[in-house]
PDB file of C-alpha atoms in Angstrom:
ATOM      1  CA  MET A   1     -12.515 -17.093 -43.685  1.00  0.00           C
ATOM      2  CA  GLU A   2     -15.695 -15.088 -43.225  1.00  0.00           C
ATOM      3  CA  ALA A   3     -15.979 -16.349 -39.626  1.00  0.00           C
ATOM      4  CA  VAL A   4     -12.455 -15.148 -38.837  1.00  0.00           C
ATOM      5  CA  ILE A   5     -13.219 -11.722 -40.273  1.00  0.00           C
ATOM      6  CA  ALA A   6     -16.423 -11.531 -38.215  1.00  0.00           C
ATOM      7  CA  VAL A   7     -14.576 -12.459 -35.004  1.00  0.00           C
ATOM      8  CA  VAL A   8     -11.847  -9.883 -35.670  1.00  0.00           C
ATOM      9  CA  ALA A   9     -14.467  -7.197 -36.382  1.00  0.00           C
ATOM     10  CA  LEU A  10     -16.342  -8.096 -33.205  1.00  0.00           C
ATOM     11  CA  LEU A  11     -13.181  -7.883 -31.110  1.00  0.00           C
ATOM     12  CA  PHE A  12     -12.338  -4.526 -32.701  1.00  0.00           C
ATOM     13  CA  VAL A  13     -15.767  -3.144 -31.836  1.00  0.00           C
ATOM     14  CA  LEU A  14     -15.494  -4.522 -28.291  1.00  0.00           C
ATOM     15  CA  PHE A  15     -12.082  -2.930 -27.710  1.00  0.00           C
ATOM     16  CA  LEU A  16     -13.355   0.334 -29.174  1.00  0.00           C
ATOM     17  CA  ALA A  17     -16.341   0.341 -26.798  1.00  0.00           C
ATOM     18  CA  LEU A  18     -14.127  -0.438 -23.802  1.00  0.00           C
ATOM     19  CA  GLY A  19     -11.751   2.351 -24.782  1.00  0.00           C
ATOM     20  CA  ALA A  20     -14.587   4.840 -25.113  1.00  0.00           C
ATOM     21  CA  TYR A  21     -15.988   3.808 -21.711  1.00  0.00           C
ATOM     22  CA  ALA A  22     -12.568   4.189 -20.069  1.00  0.00           C
ATOM     23  CA  VAL A  23     -12.107   7.638 -21.650  1.00  0.00           C
ATOM     24  CA  VAL A  24     -15.531   8.771 -20.446  1.00  0.00           C
ATOM     25  CA  LYS A  25     -14.840   7.532 -16.906  1.00  0.00           C
ATOM     26  CA  ALA A  26     -11.425   9.212 -16.848  1.00  0.00           C
ATOM     27  CA  VAL A  27     -12.868  12.485 -18.103  1.00  0.00           C
ATOM     28  CA  GLY A  28     -15.657  12.329 -15.522  1.00  0.00           C
ATOM     29  CA  ALA A  29     -13.205  11.639 -12.686  1.00  0.00           C
ATOM     30  CA  ALA A  30     -10.963  14.483 -13.834  1.00  0.00           C
ATOM     31  CA  ARG A  31     -13.952  16.815 -14.039  1.00  0.00           C
ATOM     32  CA  ARG A  32     -15.125  15.882 -10.549  1.00  0.00           C
ATOM     33  CA  GLY A  33     -11.648  16.387  -9.193  1.00  0.00           C
ATOM     34  CA  MET A  34     -11.425  19.756 -10.882  1.00  0.00           C
ATOM     35  CA  ASP A  35     -14.821  20.745  -9.521  1.00  0.00           C
ATOM     36  CA  ARG A  36     -13.761  19.784  -6.008  1.00  0.00           C
ATOM     37  CA  THR A  37     -10.564  21.756  -6.393  1.00  0.00           C
ATOM     38  CA  ILE A  38     -12.419  24.802  -7.685  1.00  0.00           C
ATOM     39  CA  THR A  39     -15.015  24.552  -4.906  1.00  0.00           C
ATOM     40  CA  GLN A  40     -12.324  24.247  -2.272  1.00  0.00           C
ATOM     41  CA  ALA A  41     -10.425  27.196  -3.703  1.00  0.00           C
ATOM     42  CA  ARG A  42     -13.588  29.317  -3.863  1.00  0.00           C
ATOM     43  CA  ARG A  43     -14.445  28.369  -0.294  1.00  0.00           C
ATOM     44  CA  THR A  44     -10.973  29.281   0.901  1.00  0.00           C
ATOM     45  CA  VAL A  45     -11.166  32.643  -0.871  1.00  0.00           C
ATOM     46  CA  GLU A  46     -14.587  33.406   0.618  1.00  0.00           C
ATOM     47  CA  ASP A  47     -13.451  32.491   4.131  1.00  0.00           C
ATOM     48  CA  THR A  48     -10.366  34.656   3.774  1.00  0.00           C
ATOM     49  CA  THR A  49     -12.490  37.522   2.523  1.00  0.00           C
ATOM     50  CA  LEU A  50     -14.896  37.162   5.452  1.00  0.00           C
ATOM     51  CA  ARG A  51     -12.040  37.199   7.945  1.00  0.00           C
ATOM     52  CA  ALA A  52     -10.660  40.296   6.307  1.00  0.00           C
ATOM     53  CA  ARG A  53     -14.046  42.032   6.479  1.00  0.00           C
ATOM     54  CA  THR A  54     -14.391  41.092  10.126  1.00  0.00           C
ATOM     55  CA  PHE A  55     -11.283  43.089  10.977  1.00  0.00           C
ATOM     56  CA  ALA A  56     -11.367  45.719   8.224  1.00  0.00           C
ATOM     57  CA  GLN A  57     -15.024  46.779   8.322  1.00  0.00           C
ATOM     58  CA  PRO A  58     -16.379  47.461  11.787  1.00  0.00           C
ATOM     59  CA  GLY A  59     -20.050  47.869  12.402  1.00  0.00           C
ATOM     60  CA  ALA A  60     -22.950  45.948  10.896  1.00  0.00           C
ATOM     61  CA  VAL A  61     -21.009  44.771   7.833  1.00  0.00           C
ATOM     62  CA  GLY A  62     -18.249  43.326  10.001  1.00  0.00           C
ATOM     63  CA  GLU A  63     -20.808  41.587  12.215  1.00  0.00           C
ATOM     64  CA  LEU A  64     -22.503  40.086   9.180  1.00  0.00           C
ATOM     65  CA  ALA A  65     -19.160  38.761   7.957  1.00  0.00           C
ATOM     66  CA  GLN A  66     -18.476  37.300  11.390  1.00  0.00           C
ATOM     67  CA  LEU A  67     -21.888  35.598  11.441  1.00  0.00           C
ATOM     68  CA  ARG A  68     -21.329  34.098   7.986  1.00  0.00           C
ATOM     69  CA  LEU A  69     -17.859  32.868   8.931  1.00  0.00           C
ATOM     70  CA  ARG A  70     -19.093  31.259  12.120  1.00  0.00           C
ATOM     71  CA  LEU A  71     -22.041  29.625  10.347  1.00  0.00           C
ATOM     72  CA  ARG A  72     -19.952  28.251   7.507  1.00  0.00           C
ATOM     73  CA  THR A  73     -17.242  26.931   9.817  1.00  0.00           C
ATOM     74  CA  SER A  74     -19.686  25.108  12.087  1.00  0.00           C
ATOM     75  CA  MET A  75     -21.733  23.620   9.244  1.00  0.00           C
ATOM     76  CA  ARG A  76     -18.632  22.441   7.356  1.00  0.00           C
ATOM     77  CA  ALA A  77     -17.110  20.801  10.448  1.00  0.00           C
ATOM     78  CA  THR A  78     -20.371  18.994  11.265  1.00  0.00           C
ATOM     79  CA  GLN A  79     -20.765  17.790   7.689  1.00  0.00           C
ATOM     80  CA  ASP A  80     -17.232  16.387   7.574  1.00  0.00           C
ATOM     81  CA  SER A  81     -17.620  14.701  10.961  1.00  0.00           C
ATOM     82  CA  LEU A  82     -20.923  13.010  10.099  1.00  0.00           C
ATOM     83  CA  ARG A  83     -19.786  11.856   6.665  1.00  0.00           C
ATOM     84  CA  ALA A  84     -16.633  10.375   8.146  1.00  0.00           C
ATOM     85  CA  GLY A  85     -18.521   8.636  10.973  1.00  0.00           C
ATOM     86  CA  VAL A  86     -21.369   7.208   8.906  1.00  0.00           C
ATOM     87  CA  ALA A  87     -18.941   4.862   7.156  1.00  0.00           C
ATOM     88  CA  GLU A  88     -18.155   3.158  10.505  1.00  0.00           C
ATOM     89  CA  ASP A  89     -21.454   3.638  12.367  1.00  0.00           C
ATOM     90  CA  SER A  90     -24.635   3.044  10.374  1.00  0.00           C
ATOM     91  CA  SER A  91     -26.774   4.619  13.098  1.00  0.00           C
ATOM     92  CA  LEU A  92     -25.512   8.054  12.004  1.00  0.00           C
ATOM     93  CA  HIS A  93     -27.628   7.933   8.845  1.00  0.00           C
ATOM     94  CA  GLU A  94     -30.530   9.496  10.702  1.00  0.00           C
ATOM     95  CA  SER A  95     -28.245  12.184  12.109  1.00  0.00           C
ATOM     96  CA  LEU A  96     -26.974  12.874   8.609  1.00  0.00           C
ATOM     97  CA  ALA A  97     -30.544  13.200   7.347  1.00  0.00           C
ATOM     98  CA  LEU A  98     -31.294  15.703  10.122  1.00  0.00           C
ATOM     99  CA  PHE A  99     -28.177  17.619   9.203  1.00  0.00           C
ATOM    100  CA  GLN A 100     -29.305  17.796   5.577  1.00  0.00           C
ATOM    101  CA  ARG A 101     -32.516  19.461   6.735  1.00  0.00           C
ATOM    102  CA  LEU A 102     -30.494  21.802   8.938  1.00  0.00           C
ATOM    103  CA  SER A 103     -28.209  22.574   5.991  1.00  0.00           C
ATOM    104  CA  ALA A 104     -31.170  23.891   4.038  1.00  0.00           C
ATOM    105  CA  HIS A 105     -31.813  26.472   6.750  1.00  0.00           C
ATOM    106  CA  GLY A 106     -28.107  27.226   6.932  1.00  0.00           C
ATOM    107  CA  HIS A 107     -27.801  27.883   3.191  1.00  0.00           C
ATOM    108  CA  GLU A 108     -30.873  30.070   3.310  1.00  0.00           C
ATOM    109  CA  LEU A 109     -29.425  32.118   6.181  1.00  0.00           C
ATOM    110  CA  ASP A 110     -26.026  32.367   4.481  1.00  0.00           C
ATOM    111  CA  ASP A 111     -27.623  33.664   1.282  1.00  0.00           C
ATOM    112  CA  GLU A 112     -29.596  36.222   3.255  1.00  0.00           C
ATOM    113  CA  LEU A 113     -26.502  37.409   5.106  1.00  0.00           C
ATOM    114  CA  LYS A 114     -24.643  37.646   1.827  1.00  0.00           C
ATOM    115  CA  ARG A 115     -27.389  39.850   0.311  1.00  0.00           C
ATOM    116  CA  LEU A 116     -27.461  42.064   3.393  1.00  0.00           C
ATOM    117  CA  GLU A 117     -23.740  42.762   3.009  1.00  0.00           C
ATOM    118  CA  ARG A 118     -24.605  44.892  -0.024  1.00  0.00           C
ATOM    119  CA  GLU A 119     -27.532  46.600   1.715  1.00  0.00           C
ATOM    120  CA  PRO A 120     -27.005  50.387   1.601  1.00  0.00           C
ATOM    121  CA  ASP A 121     -29.462  51.120   4.413  1.00  0.00           C
ATOM    122  CA  ARG A 122     -27.353  50.669   7.507  1.00  0.00           C
ATOM    123  CA  ILE A 123     -30.189  51.585   9.854  1.00  0.00           C
ATOM    124  CA  GLU A 124     -32.445  48.806   8.530  1.00  0.00           C
ATOM    125  CA  LEU A 125     -29.493  46.437   8.664  1.00  0.00           C
ATOM    126  CA  SER A 126     -28.828  47.316  12.309  1.00  0.00           C
ATOM    127  CA  GLN A 127     -32.468  46.658  13.183  1.00  0.00           C
ATOM    128  CA  ARG A 128     -32.499  43.233  11.547  1.00  0.00           C
ATOM    129  CA  LEU A 129     -29.117  42.209  12.922  1.00  0.00           C
ATOM    130  CA  PRO A 130     -30.350  40.864  16.350  1.00  0.00           C
ATOM    131  CA  GLY A 131     -32.791  38.479  14.643  1.00  0.00           C
ATOM    132  CA  LEU A 132     -30.066  37.288  12.305  1.00  0.00           C
ATOM    133  CA  LYS A 133     -27.788  36.662  15.275  1.00  0.00           C
ATOM    134  CA  ASP A 134     -30.469  34.577  16.980  1.00  0.00           C
ATOM    135  CA  ARG A 135     -31.040  32.473  13.859  1.00  0.00           C
ATOM    136  CA  THR A 136     -27.321  31.992  13.381  1.00  0.00           C
ATOM    137  CA  GLU A 137     -26.869  31.015  17.025  1.00  0.00           C
ATOM    138  CA  GLN A 138     -29.718  28.513  16.802  1.00  0.00           C
ATOM    139  CA  ILE A 139     -28.389  26.842  13.666  1.00  0.00           C
ATOM    140  CA  VAL A 140     -24.813  26.795  14.946  1.00  0.00           C
ATOM    141  CA  LYS A 141     -25.919  25.328  18.273  1.00  0.00           C
ATOM    142  CA  ALA A 142     -27.873  22.550  16.535  1.00  0.00           C
ATOM    143  CA  ALA A 143     -24.939  21.733  14.244  1.00  0.00           C
ATOM    144  CA  ASP A 144     -22.498  21.683  17.149  1.00  0.00           C
ATOM    145  CA  SER A 145     -24.828  19.398  19.098  1.00  0.00           C
ATOM    146  CA  LEU A 146     -24.931  16.881  16.251  1.00  0.00           C
ATOM    147  CA  ARG A 147     -21.180  17.029  15.782  1.00  0.00           C
ATOM    148  CA  TRP A 148     -20.276  16.599  19.437  1.00  0.00           C
ATOM    149  CA  ALA A 149     -22.875  13.845  19.919  1.00  0.00           C
ATOM    150  CA  ALA A 150     -21.342  11.895  17.034  1.00  0.00           C
ATOM    151  CA  ARG A 151     -17.850  12.409  18.442  1.00  0.00           C
ATOM    152  CA  ASP A 152     -18.926  11.383  21.951  1.00  0.00           C
ATOM    153  CA  ARG A 153     -20.523   8.243  20.530  1.00  0.00           C
ATOM    154  CA  ALA A 154     -17.332   7.339  18.676  1.00  0.00           C
ATOM    155  CA  HIS A 155     -15.229   8.016  21.783  1.00  0.00           C
ATOM    156  CA  LYS A 156     -17.580   5.888  23.908  1.00  0.00           C
ATOM    157  CA  PHE A 157     -17.208   2.924  21.571  1.00  0.00           C
ATOM    158  CA  ALA A 158     -13.451   3.421  21.517  1.00  0.00           C
ATOM    159  CA  ASP A 159     -13.293   3.553  25.331  1.00  0.00           C
ATOM    160  CA  ASP A 160     -15.413   0.393  25.679  1.00  0.00           C
ATOM    161  CA  ASP A 161     -13.210  -1.414  23.201  1.00  0.00           C
ATOM    162  CA  LEU A 162     -10.109  -0.243  25.044  1.00  0.00           C
ATOM    163  CA  ASP A 163     -11.484  -1.425  28.414  1.00  0.00           C
ATOM    164  CA  LEU A 164     -12.318  -4.842  26.984  1.00  0.00           C
ATOM    165  CA  LEU A 165      -8.904  -5.084  25.400  1.00  0.00           C
ATOM    166  CA  SER A 166      -7.236  -4.146  28.701  1.00  0.00           C
ATOM    167  CA  GLN A 167      -9.166  -6.881  30.525  1.00  0.00           C
ATOM    168  CA  GLN A 168      -8.156  -9.467  27.950  1.00  0.00           C
ATOM    169  CA  ILE A 169      -4.527  -8.378  28.178  1.00  0.00           C
ATOM    170  CA  ASP A 170      -4.645  -8.626  31.998  1.00  0.00           C
ATOM    171  CA  MET A 171      -6.035 -12.158  31.739  1.00  0.00           C
ATOM    172  CA  GLU A 172      -3.360 -13.126  29.245  1.00  0.00           C
ATOM    173  CA  THR A 173      -0.534 -11.703  31.348  1.00  0.00           C
ATOM    174  CA  GLY A 174      -1.892 -13.548  34.398  1.00  0.00           C
ATOM    175  CA  ALA A 175      -1.919 -16.786  32.406  1.00  0.00           C
ATOM    176  CA  LEU A 176       1.640 -16.177  31.241  1.00  0.00           C
ATOM    177  CA  ARG A 177       2.756 -15.705  34.894  1.00  0.00           C
ATOM    178  CA  HIS A 178       0.988 -18.889  36.052  1.00  0.00           C
ATOM    179  CA  TRP A 179       4.226 -20.807  36.727  1.00  0.00           C
ATOM    180  CA  THR A 180       4.083 -19.993  40.443  1.00  0.00           C
ATOM    181  CA  ASP A 181       1.141 -22.413  40.905  1.00  0.00           C
ATOM    182  CA  GLY A 182       2.986 -25.320  39.248  1.00  0.00           C
ATOM    183  CA  PRO A 183       5.406 -27.824  40.933  1.00  0.00           C
ATOM    184  CA  SER A 184       6.928 -27.427  44.384  1.00  0.00           C
ATOM    185  CA  ASP A 185      10.232 -25.789  45.223  1.00  0.00           C
ATOM    186  CA  ASP A 186      11.985 -29.135  45.892  1.00  0.00           C
ATOM    187  CA  GLN A 187      11.690 -30.373  42.301  1.00  0.00           C
ATOM    188  CA  PRO A 188      10.876 -27.640  39.790  1.00  0.00           C
ATOM    189  CA  LEU A 189       9.393 -29.027  36.597  1.00  0.00           C
ATOM    190  CA  THR A 190      10.618 -27.427  33.412  1.00  0.00           C
ATOM    191  CA  SER A 191       9.992 -28.144  29.787  1.00  0.00           C
ATOM    192  CA  TRP A 192      13.536 -29.552  29.316  1.00  0.00           C
ATOM    193  CA  SER A 193      13.636 -31.800  32.380  1.00  0.00           C
ATOM    194  CA  ASP A 194      13.737 -35.576  31.853  1.00  0.00           C
ATOM    195  CA  PRO A 195      10.667 -37.389  33.256  1.00  0.00           C
ATOM    196  CA  ALA A 196      12.716 -40.600  33.731  1.00  0.00           C
ATOM    197  CA  THR A 197      15.341 -38.756  35.751  1.00  0.00           C
ATOM    198  CA  ALA A 198      12.675 -37.131  37.870  1.00  0.00           C
ATOM    199  CA  SER A 199      10.976 -40.493  38.554  1.00  0.00           C
ATOM    200  CA  ALA A 200      14.334 -42.125  39.385  1.00  0.00           C
ATOM    201  CA  THR A 201      15.096 -39.335  41.800  1.00  0.00           C
ATOM    202  CA  ASP A 202      11.700 -39.793  43.436  1.00  0.00           C
ATOM    203  CA  ARG A 203      12.281 -43.551  43.796  1.00  0.00           C
ATOM    204  CA  ALA A 204      15.720 -42.962  45.285  1.00  0.00           C
ATOM    205  CA  LYS A 205      14.240 -40.539  47.797  1.00  0.00           C
ATOM    206  CA  THR A 206      11.513 -43.056  48.663  1.00  0.00           C
ATOM    207  CA  ALA A 207      14.046 -45.887  49.116  1.00  0.00           C
ATOM    208  CA  SER A 208      16.318 -43.766  51.299  1.00  0.00           C
ATOM    209  CA  GLY A 209      13.329 -42.733  53.370  1.00  0.00           C
ATOM    210  CA  SER A 210      12.307 -46.388  53.859  1.00  0.00           C
ATOM    211  CA  ALA A 211      15.848 -47.399  54.826  1.00  0.00           C
ATOM    212  CA  ALA A 212      16.049 -44.580  57.322  1.00  0.00           C
ATOM    213  CA  ALA A 213      12.718 -45.650  58.775  1.00  0.00           C
ATOM    214  CA  ASP A 214      13.941 -49.239  59.130  1.00  0.00           C
ATOM    215  CA  LEU A 215      17.097 -48.094  60.910  1.00  0.00           C
ATOM    216  CA  ASN A 216      15.122 -45.987  63.316  1.00  0.00           C
ATOM    217  CA  LYS A 217      12.965 -48.956  64.404  1.00  0.00           C
ATOM    218  CA  PRO A 218      14.036 -50.568  67.740  1.00  0.00           C
ATOM    219  CA  SER A 219      15.630 -54.034  67.442  1.00  0.00           C
ATOM    220  CA  ARG A 220      14.078 -57.052  69.201  1.00  0.00           C
ATOM    221  CA  PRO A 221      15.960 -60.135  70.472  1.00  0.00           C
ATOM    222  CA  GLY A 222      15.777 -63.007  68.002  1.00  0.00           C
ATOM    223  CA  ALA A 223      14.244 -60.858  65.332  1.00  0.00           C
ATOM    224  CA  SER A 224      17.429 -60.841  63.225  1.00  0.00           C
ATOM    225  CA  ALA A 225      17.643 -64.639  63.226  1.00  0.00           C
ATOM    226  CA  HIS A 226      14.055 -65.046  62.160  1.00  0.00           C
ATOM    227  CA  ALA A 227      14.572 -62.428  59.446  1.00  0.00           C
ATOM    228  CA  ALA A 228      17.646 -64.264  58.102  1.00  0.00           C
ATOM    229  CA  GLU A 229      15.816 -67.596  58.008  1.00  0.00           C
ATOM    230  CA  GLY A 230      12.900 -65.930  56.215  1.00  0.00           C
ATOM    231  CA  ASP A 231      15.253 -64.436  53.587  1.00  0.00           C
ATOM    232  CA  ARG A 232      16.886 -67.783  52.927  1.00  0.00           C
ATOM    233  CA  ALA A 233      13.490 -69.442  52.548  1.00  0.00           C
ATOM    234  CA  ASP A 234      12.404 -66.755  50.089  1.00  0.00           C
ATOM    235  CA  ARG A 235      15.552 -67.139  47.981  1.00  0.00           C
ATOM    236  CA  ALA A 236      15.168 -70.923  47.978  1.00  0.00           C
ATOM    237  CA  SER A 237      11.558 -70.660  46.828  1.00  0.00           C
ATOM    238  CA  GLN A 238      12.507 -68.257  44.045  1.00  0.00           C
ATOM    239  CA  GLU A 239      15.350 -70.424  42.650  1.00  0.00           C
ATOM    240  CA  PRO A 240      14.313 -72.913  39.898  1.00  0.00           C
ATOM    241  CA  THR A 241      14.105 -76.543  40.943  1.00  0.00           C
ATOM    242  CA  ARG A 242      16.889 -78.732  39.576  1.00  0.00           C
ATOM    243  CA  PRO A 243      16.427 -82.444  38.795  1.00  0.00           C
ATOM    244  CA  ALA A 244      18.035 -84.857  41.248  1.00  0.00           C
ATOM    245  CA  ILE A 245      19.859 -86.913  38.521  1.00  0.00           C
ATOM    246  CA  THR A 246      21.003 -85.318  35.305  1.00  0.00           C
ATOM    247  CA  PRO A 247      19.930 -87.490  32.303  1.00  0.00           C
ATOM    248  CA  PRO A 248      22.794 -88.696  30.066  1.00  0.00           C
ATOM    249  CA  ALA A 249      23.352 -86.713  26.925  1.00  0.00           C
ATOM    250  CA  PRO A 250      22.843 -88.555  23.618  1.00  0.00           C
ATOM    251  CA  GLN A 251      26.105 -89.698  22.014  1.00  0.00           C
ATOM    252  CA  PRO A 252      26.728 -88.918  18.339  1.00  0.00           C
ATOM    253  CA  THR A 253      26.817 -91.771  15.810  1.00  0.00           C
ATOM    254  CA  TYR A 254      29.181 -91.937  12.805  1.00  0.00           C
ATOM    255  CA  PRO A 255      28.704 -93.748   9.481  1.00  0.00           C
ATOM    256  CA  TRP A 256      31.810 -95.924   9.880  1.00  0.00           C
ATOM    257  CA  GLN A 257      30.599 -97.382  13.097  1.00  0.00           C
ATOM    258  CA  LYS A 258      29.052-100.852  12.935  1.00  0.00           C
ATOM    259  CA  LYS A 259      25.505-101.270  13.940  1.00  0.00           C
ATOM    260  CA  PRO A 260      25.170-103.245  17.157  1.00  0.00           C
ATOM    261  CA  LYS A 261      23.944-106.783  16.723  1.00  0.00           C
ATOM    262  CA  PRO A 262      20.809-107.763  18.489  1.00  0.00           C
ATOM    263  CA  GLU A 263      21.330-110.157  21.342  1.00  0.00           C
ATOM    264  CA  SER A 264      20.053-113.646  20.702  1.00  0.00           C
ATOM    265  CA  THR A 265      17.689-115.100  23.059  1.00  0.00           C
ATOM    266  CA  THR A 266      19.051-118.609  22.611  1.00  0.00           C
TER     267      THR A 266
END
């Protein structure tokens, strides 16, 4: 009885631990999903705000908003492209590592541009704007280079695979149309034709050809007589030899018949 109670208690503790683990995992997944949703919503709001500033605030502030929007768009597109391609091509791990280093410079530049949006000194902002444009252009150009290189690599592999597949399909279609190199036109061979019928037809053609050849040969005097004698001799040699005198068949004996008496010698 104590063993049963111990087993039941152990199972209860095990189920309780599994339930707690499942609850923790579910809560963590829900939290991560919520964080992604919040991040995506915040990113969408910031991009919309930057686009609005680009058109609504001309001058240095509008140019700063345009630089931030261009930087964020390029960096986000490159990040998505590399993360999607690294799952299929392991050689992109190094490119992803380089992009992580580039992202550090991008975040630093984005934070600086964001601080300069609240800068009250427009003259100082206008003087620093060309340098900020150069840094933004450099980072965007590097990110675009990584993104397009990864896409070109994926397209190259896809094109090579497509060319190989096309060659294999051409070989297969040629093999499927290989019936023209099969039998002749006089007797086409199909999968449902009877081999015995085909062989009989061939023998009939051969026999007719031999008969026609014999008829076309010129006749010689006395040749027919010799041929007839030869045929008779062949038939006679092929027939089984019969005995000259047929032996008498044994006569049946009956029980009521008397046995013959032996002849006396006296």
